[in-house]
Amino acid sequence: MNIDHHLDAATIIAYTAGTLDEAFSFVAASHLSWCPTCRETARQAALIGGEFLGELEGTKISEGCRNQTLSMIDTATLHRFPNSPPARGEVPNPLARLLGGVALADLKWKRKAPGLALFDLPLSAASHGRLFLMRIAPGKAMPEHGHGGEEITLILSGAYNDKFGRFAKGDVADLDEDVEHQPIVEKDFACVCLVATEAPTRFKSWPARLIQPLIGI
Ligand SMILES: [Zn+2]
């Protein structure tokens, strides 16, 4: 796997600090399980974070605060996605665990529009994001869209091109809310992606706006 597009440094820092929303954390963990470059960045971010905390002067806290913090650490998102060795399979390890070994082709995909199918993935009630798999048919263009929030997309199979370049298996598009782009899937294979969004994707053209509530992304 030749990975050209990586997680934003800010995303990796938030991931290692355990402050990333669950959906984004899941996609970050999935990319990390495939990407030695981002794993090294994450390792450095964790080291710097640890040194920073070590240099802070001790502050007295109440017993209640201490207990609450310890219980939050026990349920932190990061602990749901422990580091794992790089996977060689069809999907990254965190996703393989979530799918219980079911192959992508065998999922009950929901057809949302011609050439576009989605499969929602479960999150805990505390998450503000949305996590889903998206399958786009060969040669199809997604409507040009902004995000209305952050979006991270990890390519699992196939490839698409947009103004940022070519995105194939293992590549991640880590986009801010003000970015607009129009991915076009290459013509040989469908493109399957793992996507975390903060808010519904906001399509730009009016026909796309009309169909957006119908296709549910
Ligand atoms: Zn990477």
CSV table of N, CA, C and O in Angstrom, one decimal, residues 102-210:
chain,number,residue,atom,x,y,z
A,102,VAL,N,-17.4,-9.6,8.7
A,102,VAL,CA,-18.2,-9.6,7.5
A,102,VAL,C,-17.5,-8.8,6.4
A,102,VAL,O,-17.0,-7.7,6.6
A,103,ALA,N,-17.4,-9.4,5.2
A,103,ALA,CA,-16.7,-8.7,4.1
A,103,ALA,C,-17.6,-7.5,3.6
A,103,ALA,O,-18.8,-7.5,3.7
A,104,LEU,N,-16.9,-6.5,3.0
A,104,LEU,CA,-17.6,-5.3,2.6
A,104,LEU,C,-18.7,-5.7,1.6
A,104,LEU,O,-19.8,-5.1,1.6
A,105,ALA,N,-18.4,-6.6,0.7
A,105,ALA,CA,-19.4,-7.0,-0.4
A,105,ALA,C,-20.6,-7.6,0.2
A,105,ALA,O,-21.7,-7.6,-0.4
A,106,ASP,N,-20.5,-8.2,1.5
A,106,ASP,CA,-21.7,-8.9,2.1
A,106,ASP,C,-22.5,-8.0,3.0
A,106,ASP,O,-23.5,-8.5,3.6
A,107,LEU,N,-22.1,-6.7,3.1
A,107,LEU,CA,-22.9,-5.8,4.0
A,107,LEU,C,-24.3,-5.5,3.4
A,107,LEU,O,-24.4,-5.6,2.2
A,108,LYS,N,-25.2,-5.2,4.2
A,108,LYS,CA,-26.5,-4.8,3.7
A,108,LYS,C,-26.5,-3.3,3.3
A,108,LYS,O,-27.0,-2.4,4.1
A,109,TRP,N,-25.9,-3.0,2.2
A,109,TRP,CA,-25.8,-1.6,1.7
A,109,TRP,C,-27.2,-1.0,1.4
A,109,TRP,O,-28.0,-1.7,0.9
A,110,LYS,N,-27.3,0.3,1.8
A,110,LYS,CA,-28.6,1.0,1.4
A,110,LYS,C,-28.3,1.9,0.2
A,110,LYS,O,-27.4,2.8,0.2
A,111,ARG,N,-29.0,1.6,-0.9
A,111,ARG,CA,-28.9,2.4,-2.1
A,111,ARG,C,-29.5,3.8,-1.9
A,111,ARG,O,-30.7,3.9,-1.5
A,112,LYS,N,-28.7,4.8,-2.0
A,112,LYS,CA,-29.2,6.2,-1.7
A,112,LYS,C,-29.5,7.0,-3.0
A,112,LYS,O,-30.3,7.9,-3.0
A,113,ALA,N,-28.8,6.7,-4.0
A,113,ALA,CA,-29.0,7.4,-5.3
A,113,ALA,C,-28.3,6.5,-6.4
A,113,ALA,O,-27.6,5.6,-6.0
A,114,PRO,N,-28.6,6.7,-7.6
A,114,PRO,CA,-27.9,5.8,-8.6
A,114,PRO,C,-26.4,5.9,-8.4
A,114,PRO,O,-25.8,7.0,-8.4
A,115,GLY,N,-25.8,4.8,-8.2
A,115,GLY,CA,-24.3,4.7,-8.1
A,115,GLY,C,-23.8,5.0,-6.7
A,115,GLY,O,-22.6,5.1,-6.5
A,116,LEU,N,-24.7,5.3,-5.7
A,116,LEU,CA,-24.3,5.6,-4.4
A,116,LEU,C,-25.0,4.8,-3.3
A,116,LEU,O,-26.2,4.8,-3.3
A,117,ALA,N,-24.2,4.1,-2.5
A,117,ALA,CA,-24.8,3.3,-1.4
A,117,ALA,C,-24.1,3.6,-0.1
A,117,ALA,O,-22.9,3.9,-0.1
A,118,LEU,N,-24.8,3.5,1.0
A,118,LEU,CA,-24.2,3.8,2.3
A,118,LEU,C,-24.5,2.7,3.2
A,118,LEU,O,-25.5,1.9,3.1
A,119,PHE,N,-23.6,2.5,4.3
A,119,PHE,CA,-23.8,1.6,5.3
A,119,PHE,C,-23.4,2.3,6.6
A,119,PHE,O,-22.3,2.6,6.9
A,120,ASP,N,-24.4,2.6,7.5
A,120,ASP,CA,-24.1,3.3,8.7
A,120,ASP,C,-23.5,2.4,9.7
A,120,ASP,O,-23.9,1.2,9.9
A,121,LEU,N,-22.5,2.9,10.5
A,121,LEU,CA,-21.8,2.2,11.5
A,121,LEU,C,-22.2,2.7,12.9
A,121,LEU,O,-22.4,3.9,13.0
A,122,PRO,N,-22.4,1.9,13.9
A,122,PRO,CA,-22.9,2.3,15.2
A,122,PRO,C,-21.9,3.1,16.0
A,122,PRO,O,-20.7,2.9,15.9
A,123,LEU,N,-22.4,4.1,16.7
A,123,LEU,CA,-21.5,4.9,17.6
A,123,LEU,C,-22.3,5.0,19.0
A,123,LEU,O,-23.5,4.7,19.0
A,124,SER,N,-21.5,5.3,20.0
A,124,SER,CA,-22.2,5.5,21.3
A,124,SER,C,-23.0,6.7,21.3
A,124,SER,O,-22.8,7.6,20.5
A,125,ALA,N,-23.9,6.8,22.3
A,125,ALA,CA,-24.8,8.0,22.3
A,125,ALA,C,-24.1,9.3,22.6
A,125,ALA,O,-24.6,10.4,22.2
A,126,ALA,N,-22.9,9.2,23.1
A,126,ALA,CA,-22.1,10.4,23.4
A,126,ALA,C,-21.5,11.1,22.2
A,126,ALA,O,-21.1,12.2,22.3
A,127,SER,N,-21.4,10.4,21.1
A,127,SER,CA,-20.8,10.9,19.9
A,127,SER,C,-21.7,12.0,19.2
A,127,SER,O,-22.9,11.8,19.1
A,128,HIS,N,-21.0,13.0,18.7
A,128,HIS,CA,-21.7,14.1,18.0
A,128,HIS,C,-21.6,13.9,16.5
A,128,HIS,O,-22.1,14.6,15.7
A,129,GLY,N,-20.8,12.9,16.1
A,129,GLY,CA,-20.5,12.7,14.7
A,129,GLY,C,-21.3,11.6,14.0
A,129,GLY,O,-22.2,11.1,14.7
A,130,ARG,N,-21.0,11.3,12.8
A,130,ARG,CA,-21.6,10.2,12.1
A,130,ARG,C,-20.6,9.4,11.4
A,130,ARG,O,-19.6,10.0,10.9
A,131,LEU,N,-20.7,8.1,11.5
A,131,LEU,CA,-19.7,7.2,10.9
A,131,LEU,C,-20.4,6.3,9.9
A,131,LEU,O,-21.4,5.6,10.3
A,132,PHE,N,-19.9,6.2,8.7
A,132,PHE,CA,-20.5,5.3,7.7
A,132,PHE,C,-19.6,4.9,6.6
A,132,PHE,O,-18.5,5.5,6.4
A,133,LEU,N,-19.9,3.8,6.0
A,133,LEU,CA,-19.2,3.4,4.8
A,133,LEU,C,-20.0,3.9,3.6
A,133,LEU,O,-21.2,4.0,3.6
A,134,MET,N,-19.2,4.3,2.5
A,134,MET,CA,-19.8,4.9,1.3
A,134,MET,C,-19.2,4.1,0.1
A,134,MET,O,-18.0,3.9,0.1
A,135,ARG,N,-20.1,3.7,-0.8
A,135,ARG,CA,-19.6,3.0,-2.0
A,135,ARG,C,-20.1,3.8,-3.2
A,135,ARG,O,-21.4,4.0,-3.3
A,136,ILE,N,-19.2,4.2,-4.0
A,136,ILE,CA,-19.6,5.0,-5.2
A,136,ILE,C,-19.2,4.2,-6.4
A,136,ILE,O,-18.1,3.7,-6.5
A,137,ALA,N,-20.1,4.2,-7.4
A,137,ALA,CA,-19.9,3.3,-8.6
A,137,ALA,C,-18.7,3.8,-9.4
A,137,ALA,O,-18.4,5.0,-9.4
A,138,PRO,N,-18.1,3.0,-10.3
A,138,PRO,CA,-17.0,3.4,-11.1
A,138,PRO,C,-17.4,4.5,-12.0
A,138,PRO,O,-18.5,4.6,-12.6
A,139,GLY,N,-16.5,5.5,-12.2
A,139,GLY,CA,-16.8,6.6,-13.1
A,139,GLY,C,-17.7,7.7,-12.6
A,139,GLY,O,-17.9,8.7,-13.2
A,140,LYS,N,-18.3,7.5,-11.4
A,140,LYS,CA,-19.3,8.4,-10.9
A,140,LYS,C,-18.6,9.7,-10.2
A,140,LYS,O,-17.6,9.5,-9.6
A,141,ALA,N,-19.3,10.8,-10.4
A,141,ALA,CA,-18.8,12.0,-9.7
A,141,ALA,C,-19.8,12.3,-8.5
A,141,ALA,O,-21.0,12.2,-8.7
A,142,MET,N,-19.2,12.6,-7.4
A,142,MET,CA,-20.0,13.1,-6.3
A,142,MET,C,-20.3,14.6,-6.6
A,142,MET,O,-19.5,15.2,-7.2
A,143,PRO,N,-21.5,15.1,-6.3
A,143,PRO,CA,-21.8,16.5,-6.5
A,143,PRO,C,-20.8,17.3,-5.7
A,143,PRO,O,-20.3,16.9,-4.7
A,144,GLU,N,-20.4,18.5,-6.3
A,144,GLU,CA,-19.4,19.3,-5.6
A,144,GLU,C,-20.1,19.7,-4.3
A,144,GLU,O,-21.2,20.1,-4.2
A,145,HIS,N,-19.3,19.6,-3.2
A,145,HIS,CA,-19.9,19.9,-1.9
A,145,HIS,C,-18.9,20.5,-0.9
A,145,HIS,O,-17.7,20.3,-1.0
A,146,GLY,N,-19.5,21.3,0.0
A,146,GLY,CA,-18.7,21.7,1.2
A,146,GLY,C,-19.2,20.8,2.3
A,146,GLY,O,-20.0,19.9,2.1
A,147,HIS,N,-18.8,21.1,3.5
A,147,HIS,CA,-19.1,20.1,4.6
A,147,HIS,C,-20.0,20.6,5.7
A,147,HIS,O,-20.6,19.8,6.3
A,148,GLY,N,-20.0,21.9,5.9
A,148,GLY,CA,-20.7,22.3,7.1
A,148,GLY,C,-20.2,21.8,8.4
A,148,GLY,O,-20.8,21.8,9.4
A,149,GLY,N,-18.9,21.3,8.3
A,149,GLY,CA,-18.3,20.7,9.5
A,149,GLY,C,-17.1,19.9,9.0
A,149,GLY,O,-16.9,19.8,7.8
A,150,GLU,N,-16.3,19.4,9.9
A,150,GLU,CA,-15.1,18.6,9.4
A,150,GLU,C,-15.6,17.2,8.9
A,150,GLU,O,-16.6,16.7,9.2
A,151,GLU,N,-14.7,16.7,8.1
A,151,GLU,CA,-15.0,15.4,7.5
A,151,GLU,C,-13.6,14.7,7.3
A,151,GLU,O,-12.7,15.3,6.8
A,152,ILE,N,-13.6,13.4,7.7
A,152,ILE,CA,-12.4,12.6,7.4
A,152,ILE,C,-12.8,11.4,6.6
A,152,ILE,O,-13.8,10.7,7.0
A,153,THR,N,-12.2,11.1,5.5
A,153,THR,CA,-12.5,10.0,4.6
A,153,THR,C,-11.3,9.1,4.4
A,153,THR,O,-10.2,9.6,4.0
A,154,LEU,N,-11.4,7.8,4.7
A,154,LEU,CA,-10.3,6.9,4.4
A,154,LEU,C,-10.8,6.0,3.3
A,154,LEU,O,-11.8,5.4,3.3
A,155,ILE,N,-9.9,5.9,2.3
A,155,ILE,CA,-10.2,5.0,1.1
A,155,ILE,C,-9.9,3.6,1.4
A,155,ILE,O,-8.8,3.3,1.8
A,156,LEU,N,-10.9,2.7,1.3
A,156,LEU,CA,-10.7,1.3,1.5
A,156,LEU,C,-10.4,0.5,0.3
A,156,LEU,O,-9.7,-0.5,0.3
A,157,SER,N,-11.0,0.9,-0.8
A,157,SER,CA,-10.8,0.2,-2.1
A,157,SER,C,-11.2,1.2,-3.2
A,157,SER,O,-11.9,2.1,-3.0
A,158,GLY,N,-10.6,0.9,-4.4
A,158,GLY,CA,-10.9,1.8,-5.6
A,158,GLY,C,-10.1,3.1,-5.4
A,158,GLY,O,-9.2,3.2,-4.5
A,159,ALA,N,-10.4,4.1,-6.2
A,159,ALA,CA,-9.7,5.4,-6.1
A,159,ALA,C,-10.6,6.5,-6.7
A,159,ALA,O,-11.5,6.2,-7.5
A,160,TYR,N,-10.4,7.7,-6.2
A,160,TYR,CA,-11.0,8.9,-6.8
A,160,TYR,C,-10.0,10.0,-6.9
A,160,TYR,O,-8.9,10.0,-6.3
A,161,ASN,N,-10.4,10.9,-7.8
A,161,ASN,CA,-9.5,12.1,-8.0
A,161,ASN,C,-10.3,13.4,-7.7
A,161,ASN,O,-11.5,13.4,-8.0
A,162,ASP,N,-9.7,14.4,-7.1
A,162,ASP,CA,-10.3,15.7,-6.9
A,162,ASP,C,-9.2,16.7,-7.0
A,162,ASP,O,-8.1,16.4,-7.4
A,163,LYS,N,-9.5,17.9,-6.7
A,163,LYS,CA,-8.4,19.0,-6.8
A,163,LYS,C,-7.2,18.8,-5.9
A,163,LYS,O,-6.2,19.4,-6.1
A,164,PHE,N,-7.3,17.9,-4.9
A,164,PHE,CA,-6.2,17.6,-4.1
A,164,PHE,C,-5.3,16.5,-4.5
A,164,PHE,O,-4.3,16.2,-4.0
A,165,GLY,N,-5.8,15.8,-5.6
A,165,GLY,CA,-4.9,14.7,-6.2
A,165,GLY,C,-5.7,13.4,-6.2
A,165,GLY,O,-6.9,13.4,-6.3
A,166,ARG,N,-4.9,12.3,-6.3
A,166,ARG,CA,-5.5,11.0,-6.4
A,166,ARG,C,-5.5,10.3,-5.0
A,166,ARG,O,-4.5,10.3,-4.3
A,167,PHE,N,-6.7,9.8,-4.7
A,167,PHE,CA,-6.9,9.1,-3.4
A,167,PHE,C,-7.2,7.6,-3.6
A,167,PHE,O,-8.2,7.3,-4.2
A,168,ALA,N,-6.3,6.7,-3.1
A,168,ALA,CA,-6.5,5.3,-3.3
A,168,ALA,C,-6.4,4.6,-1.9
A,168,ALA,O,-6.2,5.3,-0.9
A,169,LYS,N,-6.4,3.3,-1.9
A,169,LYS,CA,-6.5,2.5,-0.6
A,169,LYS,C,-5.4,3.0,0.4
A,169,LYS,O,-4.2,3.1,0.1
A,170,GLY,N,-5.9,3.4,1.6
A,170,GLY,CA,-5.0,3.8,2.6
A,170,GLY,C,-4.9,5.3,2.7
A,170,GLY,O,-4.6,5.9,3.8
A,171,ASP,N,-5.2,6.0,1.6
A,171,ASP,CA,-5.1,7.5,1.7
A,171,ASP,C,-6.3,8.0,2.5
A,171,ASP,O,-7.4,7.5,2.5
A,172,VAL,N,-6.1,9.2,3.1
A,172,VAL,CA,-7.1,9.8,3.9
A,172,VAL,C,-7.3,11.3,3.5
A,172,VAL,O,-6.3,12.0,3.2
A,173,ALA,N,-8.5,11.7,3.4
A,173,ALA,CA,-8.8,13.1,3.1
A,173,ALA,C,-9.3,13.7,4.4
A,173,ALA,O,-10.4,13.3,4.9
A,174,ASP,N,-8.5,14.6,5.0
A,174,ASP,CA,-8.8,15.2,6.3
A,174,ASP,C,-9.2,16.6,6.1
A,174,ASP,O,-8.3,17.5,6.0
A,175,LEU,N,-10.4,16.9,5.9
A,175,LEU,CA,-10.8,18.2,5.4
A,175,LEU,C,-11.5,19.1,6.4
A,175,LEU,O,-12.4,18.6,7.2
A,176,ASP,N,-11.2,20.4,6.3
A,176,ASP,CA,-11.9,21.4,7.1
A,176,ASP,C,-13.3,21.7,6.6
A,176,ASP,O,-13.6,21.4,5.4
A,177,GLU,N,-14.1,22.4,7.4
A,177,GLU,CA,-15.4,22.7,7.0
A,177,GLU,C,-15.5,23.6,5.8
A,177,GLU,O,-16.5,23.6,5.1
A,178,ASP,N,-14.5,24.5,5.5
A,178,ASP,CA,-14.6,25.4,4.4
A,178,ASP,C,-14.1,24.9,3.1
A,178,ASP,O,-14.1,25.6,2.1
A,179,VAL,N,-13.7,23.6,3.0
A,179,VAL,CA,-13.2,23.0,1.8
A,179,VAL,C,-14.4,22.6,0.9
A,179,VAL,O,-15.3,21.9,1.4
A,180,GLU,N,-14.3,22.9,-0.4
A,180,GLU,CA,-15.3,22.4,-1.3
A,180,GLU,C,-14.5,21.5,-2.3
A,180,GLU,O,-13.5,21.9,-2.8
A,181,HIS,N,-15.1,20.4,-2.6
A,181,HIS,CA,-14.4,19.5,-3.6
A,181,HIS,C,-15.4,18.6,-4.3
A,181,HIS,O,-16.5,18.4,-3.8
A,182,GLN,N,-14.9,18.0,-5.4
A,182,GLN,CA,-15.8,17.2,-6.2
A,182,GLN,C,-15.0,15.9,-6.6
A,182,GLN,O,-14.4,15.8,-7.6
A,183,PRO,N,-15.1,14.9,-5.7
A,183,PRO,CA,-14.4,13.6,-6.0
A,183,PRO,C,-15.1,12.9,-7.2
A,183,PRO,O,-16.3,12.8,-7.4
A,184,ILE,N,-14.2,12.4,-8.1
A,184,ILE,CA,-14.7,11.6,-9.3
A,184,ILE,C,-14.0,10.2,-9.2
A,184,ILE,O,-12.7,10.2,-9.2
A,185,VAL,N,-14.8,9.2,-9.1
A,185,VAL,CA,-14.3,7.8,-9.0
A,185,VAL,C,-13.7,7.4,-10.3
A,185,VAL,O,-14.2,7.6,-11.3
A,186,GLU,N,-12.5,6.7,-10.2
A,186,GLU,CA,-11.9,6.1,-11.4
A,186,GLU,C,-12.8,5.0,-12.0
A,186,GLU,O,-13.6,4.4,-11.3
A,187,LYS,N,-12.6,4.8,-13.3
A,187,LYS,CA,-13.7,4.1,-14.1
A,187,LYS,C,-13.6,2.6,-13.9
A,187,LYS,O,-14.5,1.9,-14.3
A,188,ASP,N,-12.5,2.0,-13.4
A,188,ASP,CA,-12.4,0.6,-13.4
A,188,ASP,C,-13.1,-0.1,-12.2
A,188,ASP,O,-13.6,-1.2,-12.3
A,189,PHE,N,-13.1,0.5,-11.0
A,189,PHE,CA,-13.6,-0.1,-9.8
A,189,PHE,C,-14.5,0.9,-9.0
A,189,PHE,O,-14.2,2.1,-9.1
A,190,ALA,N,-15.4,0.3,-8.3
A,190,ALA,CA,-16.2,1.2,-7.3
A,190,ALA,C,-15.2,1.6,-6.2
A,190,ALA,O,-14.2,1.0,-6.0
A,191,CYS,N,-15.5,2.8,-5.6
A,191,CYS,CA,-14.7,3.3,-4.5
A,191,CYS,C,-15.4,3.1,-3.2
A,191,CYS,O,-16.6,3.6,-3.1
A,192,VAL,N,-14.8,2.4,-2.3
A,192,VAL,CA,-15.4,2.2,-1.0
A,192,VAL,C,-14.6,3.0,0.1
A,192,VAL,O,-13.4,2.9,0.1
A,193,CYS,N,-15.3,3.9,0.8
A,193,CYS,CA,-14.6,4.8,1.8
A,193,CYS,C,-15.3,4.6,3.2
A,193,CYS,O,-16.4,4.3,3.3
A,194,LEU,N,-14.4,4.9,4.2
A,194,LEU,CA,-14.9,5.0,5.6
A,194,LEU,C,-14.9,6.5,5.9
A,194,LEU,O,-13.9,7.2,5.7
A,195,VAL,N,-16.1,7.0,6.3
A,195,VAL,CA,-16.3,8.4,6.4
A,195,VAL,C,-16.8,8.8,7.8
A,195,VAL,O,-17.7,8.2,8.4
A,196,ALA,N,-16.1,9.8,8.4
A,196,ALA,CA,-16.7,10.5,9.7
A,196,ALA,C,-17.0,11.9,9.3
A,196,ALA,O,-16.3,12.6,8.7
A,197,THR,N,-18.2,12.3,9.7
A,197,THR,CA,-18.6,13.7,9.5
A,197,THR,C,-19.1,14.3,10.8
A,197,THR,O,-19.6,13.6,11.7
A,198,GLU,N,-19.0,15.6,10.8
A,198,GLU,CA,-19.5,16.3,12.0
A,198,GLU,C,-20.9,16.8,11.8
A,198,GLU,O,-21.6,17.1,12.7
A,199,ALA,N,-21.2,17.0,10.5
A,199,ALA,CA,-22.5,17.5,10.2
A,199,ALA,C,-22.9,17.0,8.8
A,199,ALA,O,-22.0,16.5,8.1
A,200,PRO,N,-24.1,17.0,8.4
A,200,PRO,CA,-24.5,16.5,7.0
A,200,PRO,C,-23.7,17.3,6.0
A,200,PRO,O,-23.4,18.5,6.1
A,201,THR,N,-23.2,16.6,5.0
A,201,THR,CA,-22.5,17.2,3.9
A,201,THR,C,-23.4,18.2,3.1
A,201,THR,O,-24.6,17.9,3.0
A,202,ARG,N,-22.8,19.3,2.8
A,202,ARG,CA,-23.7,20.4,2.2
A,202,ARG,C,-23.4,20.5,0.7
A,202,ARG,O,-22.3,21.0,0.3
A,203,PHE,N,-24.3,20.1,-0.1
A,203,PHE,CA,-24.0,20.1,-1.6
A,203,PHE,C,-24.3,21.5,-2.1
A,203,PHE,O,-25.1,22.2,-1.6
A,204,LYS,N,-23.5,21.8,-3.2
A,204,LYS,CA,-23.5,23.2,-3.6
A,204,LYS,C,-24.6,23.5,-4.7
A,204,LYS,O,-25.2,24.5,-4.6
A,205,SER,N,-24.7,22.6,-5.7
A,205,SER,CA,-25.7,22.9,-6.7
A,205,SER,C,-27.1,22.7,-6.3
A,205,SER,O,-27.4,21.9,-5.4
A,206,TRP,N,-28.1,23.4,-6.9
A,206,TRP,CA,-29.4,23.3,-6.3
A,206,TRP,C,-30.1,21.9,-6.6
A,206,TRP,O,-30.8,21.4,-5.7
A,207,PRO,N,-29.8,21.2,-7.7
A,207,PRO,CA,-30.3,19.8,-7.9
A,207,PRO,C,-29.8,18.9,-6.8
A,207,PRO,O,-30.5,18.1,-6.2
A,208,ALA,N,-28.5,19.1,-6.4
A,208,ALA,CA,-27.9,18.3,-5.4
A,208,ALA,C,-28.5,18.6,-4.0
A,208,ALA,O,-28.8,17.7,-3.2
A,209,ARG,N,-28.8,19.9,-3.8
A,209,ARG,CA,-29.5,20.3,-2.5
A,209,ARG,C,-30.9,19.6,-2.4
A,209,ARG,O,-31.3,19.3,-1.4
A,210,LEU,N,-31.5,19.5,-3.6
A,210,LEU,CA,-32.9,18.9,-3.6
A,210,LEU,C,-32.8,17.5,-3.2
A,210,LEU,O,-33.7,17.0,-2.5
